[in-house]
Tab-separated table of C-alpha atoms in Angstrom:
chain	number	residue	atom	x	y	z
A	193	MET	CA	0.000	0.000	0.000
A	194	ALA	CA	2.998	2.297	0.521
A	195	THR	CA	3.869	1.693	-3.119
A	196	CYS	CA	0.340	2.571	-4.203
A	197	ALA	CA	0.328	5.741	-2.138
A	198	ALA	CA	3.523	7.015	-3.710
A	199	LEU	CA	2.372	6.218	-7.231
A	200	ALA	CA	-1.074	7.651	-6.645
A	201	ILE	CA	0.361	11.005	-5.676
A	202	LEU	CA	2.507	11.112	-8.802
A	203	LEU	CA	0.136	9.687	-11.390
A	204	ALA	CA	-3.368	9.965	-9.916
A	205	GLY	CA	-4.181	6.633	-11.484
A	206	CYS	CA	-2.936	4.016	-9.060
A	207	ALA	CA	-5.864	1.762	-8.206
A	208	PRO	CA	-5.367	-1.806	-6.972
A	209	VAL	CA	-5.794	-4.433	-9.688
A	210	PRO	CA	-7.332	-7.590	-8.187
A	211	ALA	CA	-5.052	-10.600	-8.521
A	212	ARG	CA	-6.441	-13.738	-10.152
A	213	ARG	CA	-4.976	-17.154	-9.447
A	214	LEU	CA	-3.850	-18.832	-12.638
A	215	GLY	CA	-2.280	-22.160	-13.506
A	216	THR	CA	-1.192	-24.860	-11.108
A	217	ASP	CA	-1.400	-24.653	-7.325
A	218	ALA	CA	0.951	-27.583	-6.692
A	219	GLY	CA	4.654	-28.296	-6.904
A	220	PRO	CA	7.416	-25.747	-7.468
A	221	CYS	CA	5.129	-23.519	-9.546
A	222	LYS	CA	2.504	-23.019	-6.865
A	223	SER	CA	0.712	-19.704	-7.319
A	224	THR	CA	1.134	-16.870	-4.852
A	225	GLY	CA	-1.412	-14.236	-3.911
A	226	GLN	CA	-0.651	-12.141	-6.993
A	227	PHE	CA	1.125	-14.439	-9.490
A	228	SER	CA	1.004	-17.750	-11.259
A	229	PHE	CA	4.208	-18.945	-12.887
A	230	VAL	CA	5.854	-20.545	-15.879
A	231	CYS	CA	8.733	-22.519	-14.422
A	232	GLY	CA	11.759	-23.849	-16.276
A	233	ALA	CA	12.769	-20.400	-17.560
A	234	MET	CA	15.971	-19.574	-15.688
A	235	LYS	CA	16.453	-15.801	-15.332
A	236	PRO	CA	14.092	-14.688	-18.136
A	237	GLU	CA	15.602	-11.196	-18.224
A	238	ASP	CA	13.664	-10.222	-21.368
A	239	LEU	CA	10.481	-11.391	-23.104
A	240	ALA	CA	8.976	-11.063	-26.583
A	241	VAL	CA	5.607	-12.127	-28.001
A	242	ILE	CA	5.570	-13.607	-31.518
A	243	PRO	CA	2.883	-11.537	-33.299
A	244	GLY	CA	-0.525	-13.141	-33.768
A	245	THR	CA	0.479	-16.363	-32.023
A	246	ARG	CA	0.309	-17.946	-28.584
A	247	TRP	CA	4.090	-18.130	-28.299
A	248	VAL	CA	6.348	-16.123	-25.987
A	249	ILE	CA	10.153	-15.991	-26.222
A	250	ALA	CA	12.175	-15.822	-23.006
A	251	SER	CA	15.873	-15.107	-22.653
A	252	GLY	CA	18.046	-16.857	-20.083
A	253	PHE	CA	20.477	-14.618	-18.195
A	254	ALA	CA	22.518	-17.473	-16.716
A	255	THR	CA	25.295	-19.609	-18.145
A	256	GLY	CA	23.748	-22.210	-20.445
A	257	ALA	CA	20.174	-20.974	-19.881
A	258	GLY	CA	19.864	-20.104	-23.585
A	259	LEU	CA	16.548	-19.305	-25.279
A	260	LYS	CA	13.153	-20.671	-24.255
A	261	ILE	CA	9.896	-20.819	-26.208
A	262	VAL	CA	6.730	-20.755	-24.092
A	263	ASP	CA	3.237	-21.891	-25.076
A	264	SER	CA	0.973	-19.345	-23.400
A	265	ARG	CA	-1.944	-21.810	-23.431
A	266	THR	CA	-0.218	-24.645	-21.595
A	267	ARG	CA	2.252	-22.425	-19.685
A	268	LYS	CA	5.083	-24.788	-20.627
A	269	ALA	CA	8.589	-23.591	-21.447
A	270	ALA	CA	10.976	-25.530	-23.675
A	271	LEU	CA	14.548	-25.031	-24.813
A	272	TRP	CA	14.198	-23.435	-28.251
A	273	PHE	CA	17.661	-23.203	-29.766
A	274	ARG	CA	19.251	-26.647	-29.507
A	275	GLY	CA	21.978	-26.259	-32.135
A	276	GLU	CA	20.481	-28.927	-34.393
A	277	PRO	CA	21.462	-28.906	-38.100
A	278	ASP	CA	18.080	-27.587	-39.246
A	279	GLN	CA	18.483	-24.659	-36.822
A	280	VAL	CA	21.765	-23.430	-38.344
A	281	ASP	CA	21.978	-21.547	-41.653
A	282	ARG	CA	24.910	-19.135	-41.563
A	283	ASP	CA	24.509	-15.843	-43.439
A	284	PRO	CA	27.784	-14.217	-44.624
A	285	HIS	CA	26.406	-10.809	-43.621
A	286	TYR	CA	26.724	-11.881	-39.961
A	287	ALA	CA	30.140	-13.492	-40.123
A	288	ASP	CA	31.707	-12.432	-36.823
A	289	CYS	CA	31.096	-15.917	-35.383
A	290	ASP	CA	32.431	-19.114	-36.922
A	291	ALA	CA	29.809	-21.255	-35.199
A	292	PRO	CA	26.476	-20.906	-33.396
A	293	PRO	CA	26.359	-20.352	-29.633
A	294	ASP	CA	27.778	-23.113	-27.481
A	295	LEU	CA	24.729	-24.508	-25.689
A	296	ALA	CA	26.704	-24.983	-22.487
A	297	LEU	CA	27.623	-21.286	-22.469
A	298	PHE	CA	24.691	-19.569	-24.211
A	299	THR	CA	23.723	-16.722	-21.860
A	300	ALA	CA	20.841	-14.793	-23.426
A	301	ARG	CA	19.986	-11.342	-22.098
A	302	GLY	CA	18.174	-8.640	-24.119
A	303	LEU	CA	15.817	-9.555	-26.979
A	304	SER	CA	14.533	-7.698	-30.029
A	305	LEU	CA	11.926	-9.199	-32.364
A	306	ARG	CA	11.102	-7.433	-35.644
A	307	GLN	CA	8.442	-8.854	-37.956
A	308	THR	CA	9.756	-9.162	-41.526
A	309	GLY	CA	6.790	-10.888	-43.211
A	310	ALA	CA	3.315	-12.295	-42.618
A	311	SER	CA	4.787	-15.245	-40.720
A	312	ALA	CA	8.455	-14.336	-40.363
A	313	ALA	CA	10.575	-12.274	-37.980
A	314	ARG	CA	14.179	-11.429	-37.189
A	315	LEU	CA	15.253	-12.119	-33.600
A	316	LEU	CA	18.311	-10.418	-32.094
A	317	VAL	CA	19.696	-11.770	-28.831
A	318	VAL	CA	22.402	-10.372	-26.557
A	319	ASN	CA	24.727	-13.268	-25.733
A	320	HIS	CA	27.428	-13.293	-23.040
A	321	GLY	CA	28.434	-16.934	-23.517
A	322	GLY	CA	31.757	-17.602	-25.227
A	323	MET	CA	32.053	-14.100	-26.664
A	324	GLU	CA	30.163	-10.835	-26.276
A	325	ALA	CA	27.918	-10.699	-29.326
A	326	ILE	CA	24.491	-10.063	-30.776
A	327	GLU	CA	23.181	-13.387	-32.097
A	328	VAL	CA	20.963	-13.184	-35.197
A	329	PHE	CA	18.090	-15.632	-35.752
A	330	ASP	CA	15.292	-15.997	-38.282
A	331	VAL	CA	11.889	-17.031	-36.922
A	332	ASN	CA	9.168	-18.696	-38.995
A	333	PHE	CA	5.651	-19.099	-37.599
A	334	ASP	CA	3.543	-20.135	-40.612
A	335	ASP	CA	2.303	-23.320	-38.915
A	336	VAL	CA	-0.243	-22.162	-36.327
A	337	ASP	CA	-0.427	-25.625	-34.743
A	338	ALA	CA	3.295	-26.036	-34.156
A	339	ALA	CA	6.011	-24.188	-32.284
A	340	PRO	CA	7.760	-21.511	-34.390
A	341	ARG	CA	10.924	-22.568	-36.182
A	342	LEU	CA	14.253	-20.943	-35.376
A	343	ARG	CA	17.402	-20.635	-37.514
A	344	TRP	CA	20.716	-19.137	-36.420
A	345	ARG	CA	22.137	-16.851	-39.129
A	346	GLY	CA	25.296	-15.550	-37.457
A	347	CYS	CA	26.404	-12.898	-34.999
A	348	LEU	CA	27.718	-9.350	-34.630
A	349	SER	CA	30.533	-9.066	-32.107
A	350	MET	CA	30.687	-6.246	-29.590
A	351	PRO	CA	33.786	-4.036	-29.331
A	352	PRO	CA	36.535	-5.577	-27.162
A	353	GLY	CA	35.769	-5.242	-23.463
A	354	HIS	CA	32.188	-4.073	-24.063
A	355	VAL	CA	29.231	-6.027	-22.672
A	356	ALA	CA	25.877	-5.444	-24.383
A	357	ASN	CA	22.703	-5.128	-22.348
A	358	SER	CA	19.800	-4.522	-24.745
A	359	VAL	CA	19.416	-4.600	-28.518
A	360	ALA	CA	17.087	-3.110	-31.139
A	361	SER	CA	17.040	-2.587	-34.903
A	362	TYR	CA	15.768	-0.399	-37.713
A	363	SER	CA	13.890	-1.784	-40.697
A	364	ASP	CA	16.980	-1.412	-42.938
A	365	GLY	CA	18.935	-3.899	-40.815
A	366	THR	CA	20.870	-1.370	-38.728
A	367	VAL	CA	21.422	-2.755	-35.225
A	368	LEU	CA	21.663	-0.769	-31.995
A	369	ALA	CA	22.943	-2.087	-28.673
A	370	THR	CA	23.342	-0.552	-25.238
A	371	VAL	CA	26.319	-0.977	-22.955
A	372	LEU	CA	25.464	-0.513	-19.274
A	373	THR	CA	29.025	-0.003	-18.034
A	374	ARG	CA	31.869	0.709	-20.414
A	375	PRO	CA	35.388	-0.419	-19.458
A	376	GLY	CA	36.611	1.514	-16.430
A	377	THR	CA	33.123	2.172	-15.031
A	378	SER	CA	30.934	0.255	-12.582
A	379	ILE	CA	27.390	-0.269	-11.370
A	380	THR	CA	28.251	1.848	-8.341
A	381	ASP	CA	29.091	4.709	-10.701
A	382	PHE	CA	25.690	4.807	-12.387
A	383	VAL	CA	23.838	4.344	-9.089
A	384	MET	CA	25.604	7.559	-8.064
A	385	GLY	CA	24.492	9.240	-11.292
A	386	ARG	CA	27.806	9.110	-13.133
A	387	VAL	CA	28.009	8.437	-16.872
A	388	THR	CA	28.928	4.800	-17.540
A	389	GLY	CA	27.341	3.526	-20.753
A	390	GLY	CA	26.376	4.319	-24.304
A	391	VAL	CA	24.393	3.304	-27.366
A	392	TYR	CA	26.317	1.600	-30.148
A	393	GLU	CA	25.274	1.369	-33.796
A	394	ARG	CA	26.193	-1.020	-36.607
A	395	LYS	CA	24.830	-0.484	-40.095
A	396	PRO	CA	24.640	-3.400	-42.578
A	397	GLU	CA	27.723	-2.123	-44.415
A	398	ASP	CA	29.771	-1.591	-41.230
A	399	ALA	CA	32.481	-3.935	-39.983
A	400	ALA	CA	32.003	-3.035	-36.309
A	401	PHE	CA	29.805	-1.221	-33.802
A	402	ARG	CA	30.525	2.454	-33.106
A	403	LEU	CA	29.506	4.613	-30.169
A	404	LEU	CA	26.815	7.151	-31.014
A	405	PRO	CA	28.039	10.515	-29.695
A	406	GLY	CA	25.821	12.079	-27.055
A	407	THR	CA	24.286	8.793	-25.883
A	408	GLU	CA	26.559	8.337	-22.875
A	409	LEU	CA	24.276	8.038	-19.830
A	410	PRO	CA	24.347	6.691	-16.255
A	411	GLY	CA	23.593	3.024	-16.946
A	412	ASN	CA	22.318	2.668	-20.542
A	413	ASN	CA	19.809	-0.167	-20.217
A	414	GLY	CA	16.570	-0.908	-22.140
A	415	LEU	CA	16.409	0.099	-25.793
A	416	GLU	CA	13.759	0.433	-28.515
A	417	THR	CA	13.599	2.138	-31.920
A	418	ALA	CA	10.842	4.479	-33.100
A	419	ARG	CA	8.090	2.950	-35.224
A	420	ASP	CA	9.054	5.153	-38.184
A	421	ASP	CA	12.819	4.540	-37.802
A	422	SER	CA	13.324	8.224	-36.935
A	423	GLY	CA	15.177	7.551	-33.704
A	424	PHE	CA	15.329	5.483	-30.557
A	425	TYR	CA	14.478	5.384	-26.858
A	426	VAL	CA	16.966	4.313	-24.203
A	427	ILE	CA	16.609	3.901	-20.460
A	428	ALA	CA	19.162	5.611	-18.226
A	429	PHE	CA	18.913	3.194	-15.312
A	430	GLY	CA	20.820	5.387	-12.867
A	431	LEU	CA	18.425	8.304	-13.460
A	432	ARG	CA	15.202	6.267	-13.942
A	433	GLU	CA	14.708	8.117	-17.228
A	434	VAL	CA	13.554	7.281	-20.735
A	435	VAL	CA	15.704	9.360	-23.090
A	436	SER	CA	14.696	9.951	-26.721
A	437	TYR	CA	17.192	10.550	-29.538
A	438	ALA	CA	16.896	11.359	-33.234
A	439	ARG	CA	18.535	8.924	-35.603
A	440	ARG	CA	20.077	11.635	-37.772
A	441	ASP	CA	21.871	13.357	-34.881
A	442	SER	CA	22.327	11.828	-31.431
A	443	ARG	CA	24.529	14.533	-29.979
A	444	ALA	CA	21.715	15.860	-27.775
A	445	PRO	CA	18.513	14.140	-26.560
A	446	LEU	CA	15.141	15.149	-27.975
A	447	TRP	CA	13.465	14.722	-24.590
A	448	ARG	CA	13.596	12.926	-21.248
A	449	VAL	CA	10.869	11.460	-19.036
A	450	GLN	CA	11.513	10.173	-15.520
A	451	ALA	CA	9.728	7.046	-14.306
A	452	PRO	CA	7.680	7.545	-11.118
A	453	GLU	CA	9.149	5.796	-8.086
A	454	PHE	CA	10.446	2.723	-9.899
A	455	MET	CA	13.594	1.688	-11.759
A	456	PRO	CA	12.666	0.783	-15.356
A	457	ASP	CA	14.813	-1.882	-16.975
A	458	ASN	CA	13.615	-3.042	-20.420
A	459	ILE	CA	11.349	-1.100	-22.784
A	460	HIS	CA	9.352	-2.529	-25.711
A	461	TRP	CA	6.443	-1.642	-27.953
A	462	ASP	CA	2.964	-2.944	-27.175
A	463	GLY	CA	0.735	-1.543	-29.909
A	464	ASP	CA	1.115	2.247	-29.859
A	465	ARG	CA	2.551	2.386	-26.363
A	466	LEU	CA	5.934	1.608	-24.871
A	467	LEU	CA	5.896	-0.729	-21.872
A	468	LEU	CA	8.478	-0.314	-19.116
A	469	ALA	CA	8.971	-2.619	-16.147
A	470	GLY	CA	11.177	-2.594	-13.094
A	471	MET	CA	11.516	-2.732	-9.341
A	472	VAL	CA	10.243	-0.191	-6.822
A	473	ARG	CA	12.834	2.485	-6.073
A	474	ASP	CA	12.078	3.131	-2.385
A	475	GLU	CA	11.074	-0.252	-0.960
A	476	PRO	CA	10.350	-0.247	2.807
A	477	ALA	CA	10.820	-4.035	2.990
A	478	CYS	CA	14.420	-3.531	1.807
A	479	GLY	CA	15.245	-0.536	3.945
A	480	GLY	CA	14.334	2.037	1.323
A	481	LEU	CA	16.593	3.133	-1.518
A	482	ARG	CA	19.345	1.079	-3.105
A	483	LYS	CA	22.421	1.468	-0.946
A	484	ILE	CA	26.149	1.650	-1.554
A	485	VAL	CA	28.139	-0.191	1.115
A	486	ASN	CA	31.917	0.048	1.207
A	487	GLY	CA	31.883	1.470	-2.298
A	488	VAL	CA	29.782	-1.339	-3.790
A	489	ALA	CA	26.156	-0.997	-4.895
A	490	ASP	CA	23.654	-3.343	-3.285
A	491	GLY	CA	22.765	-6.282	-5.581
A	492	MET	CA	19.036	-5.804	-4.825
A	493	THR	CA	18.480	-9.436	-3.907
A	494	CYS	CA	16.034	-8.277	-1.232
A	495	HIS	CA	12.583	-8.734	-2.775
A	496	ARG	CA	11.189	-5.402	-3.977
A	497	GLY	CA	7.800	-4.466	-5.312
A	498	TYR	CA	7.406	-3.898	-9.036
A	499	VAL	CA	5.779	-1.431	-11.428
A	500	VAL	CA	4.809	-1.708	-15.094
A	501	ALA	CA	4.117	1.605	-16.828
A	502	GLN	CA	3.140	2.697	-20.312
A	503	LEU	CA	4.662	5.647	-22.138
A	504	ASN	CA	3.056	7.494	-25.033
A	505	PRO	CA	6.041	8.921	-26.939
A	506	ALA	CA	3.835	11.390	-28.812
A	507	THR	CA	2.633	13.087	-25.624
A	508	ARG	CA	5.440	11.898	-23.332
A	509	GLY	CA	2.760	10.906	-20.850
A	510	MET	CA	3.431	7.974	-18.543
A	511	SER	CA	0.864	6.030	-16.527
A	512	VAL	CA	0.830	2.897	-14.404
A	513	VAL	CA	-0.437	-0.353	-15.944
A	514	ALA	CA	0.125	-2.546	-12.874
A	515	TYR	CA	2.093	-2.647	-9.657
A	516	GLY	CA	2.514	-4.987	-6.740
A	517	ALA	CA	4.136	-5.582	-3.386
A	518	PRO	CA	7.218	-7.775	-2.896
A	519	ASP	CA	6.550	-11.439	-3.705
A	520	ALA	CA	8.219	-14.292	-1.843
A	521	LEU	CA	8.795	-16.326	-5.037
A	522	PHE	CA	9.620	-13.627	-7.577
A	523	ASN	CA	12.081	-10.744	-7.575
A	524	GLY	CA	14.135	-8.704	-10.018
A	525	VAL	CA	11.356	-7.636	-12.418
A	526	SER	CA	13.013	-6.497	-15.646
A	527	ALA	CA	10.516	-6.862	-18.515
A	528	ALA	CA	6.796	-7.014	-19.278
A	529	VAL	CA	4.652	-8.170	-22.190
A	530	VAL	CA	0.882	-8.409	-22.552
A	531	VAL	CA	-0.645	-11.719	-23.657
A	532	GLN	CA	-4.393	-11.195	-24.193
A	533	ASP	CA	-5.664	-10.049	-20.772
A	534	GLU	CA	-2.578	-11.140	-18.868
A	535	LEU	CA	0.634	-9.420	-17.905
A	536	TRP	CA	3.762	-11.582	-18.188
A	537	LEU	CA	6.802	-10.441	-16.207
A	538	GLY	CA	10.434	-11.331	-16.833
A	539	SER	CA	13.189	-11.253	-14.231
A	540	TYR	CA	16.968	-11.113	-14.171
A	541	GLN	CA	16.990	-12.989	-10.844
A	542	ALA	CA	14.115	-15.490	-10.740
A	543	ASP	CA	13.897	-19.026	-12.137
A	544	ARG	CA	10.443	-18.424	-13.647
A	545	ILE	CA	8.104	-16.058	-15.504
A	546	ALA	CA	5.344	-14.450	-13.447
A	547	ILE	CA	1.791	-13.975	-14.756
A	548	ARG	CA	-1.056	-11.844	-13.410
A	549	SER	CA	-4.425	-10.766	-14.724
A	550	LEU	CA	-5.038	-7.309	-16.141
A	551	ARG	CA	-8.809	-7.521	-15.670
C-alpha cells in the first residue's frame, strides 16, 4: 500500500488491480497471492511475443540458460535453440562468429523481435556466452499448430571489453545495442548518477559497432527504436529516465521522461505504447533506496515491489499499468509483455516467468 500511495500522488491513477490465481497450485510452480508462474525459464531477463500467435520468447540470463519458447496456453517452457542442423543456416552478412552459440555457455539477455513478413521475424539476442555478441536468428511461424521454427544466421561481435545489455534494430537492418558499463566504469558509478554507458550502432555495411556521440548516460539499459525509424528510446537506469534521440543526430537528446518511483529496466512496444517494467525504487521491505556499502552498490536481492508503466512517446505521458508488493517467489522484475488479458513479467533474478491478470 505504501507503493500505491507514492504512485497515486505522482500519477493519480494508481488503483489496486485484483489478482487472479492462474495455472497450477501444486509443486514448485505453486501460485502466490498475486502471481502464477511458468517454471523452467531460468532468469528470463527479457520477453517477446511472436505476433498473432500464442508463443512467448524468453531469454536466459545465466550460463547455459539459452533461449526458451513458451506456449501461453499450456504455460510450458521448452529449450528453443538446440543447435540442431536444421536450426543453423549461416549468413555471410553476420560473419563475426564461426559457429552458433555453445549450448553450455549460451547466456541470453536482451531480446529484439522485428516482424519481416506475414509469418516471419528477425530475432536479435544479446549473448554473453563464449564471446560478447548479438546473435541473429530468423523465426518462422507459418504453422499455427506447431512451435515456431528458429534458424541461427550468425552474430555481430561487440567491441573488445564491451558487454551489451539490450538490442534493437531499424527496418533497414541497422542494429543498436546498449552498454550498461563501459570499461573503467561500474554499477556503483551509475547508481551515483555518473556516466557509464552508451548506445552503439552497426549499419549493414559496417564492420564493427561504433559509439553514437551524445548517448553516454548513467547506466544505458533498455532500448527500442521508433516505429518510423526516426530515432530510438533508451533507459538511463541510474536516473530512472527514458531518453529519446533522433537517428540523424544523437549529440543531444530530444526529450527525457523520468519514471515515477520505480527503476525501469527493459522497454518494448505494445501496440502504440511503450511498456516499461522494473523494481520499486524506495522499498520499505528492503530498507528504502538502493544502498552503496563500502563502495559497492547493493545487488538488490532483497525482494522489492514492481511497477509496469506505459509511455506514449507522442505526448510523453506515462501512466501505471500494474504494480505490486514484494513477492516471496519472484524478484528482479526487468521486462513485461501483454498476452491477451494477462501481464507476463520477466526477471533477471528469478527461475520463472510471473503472470497476473489485467482484468
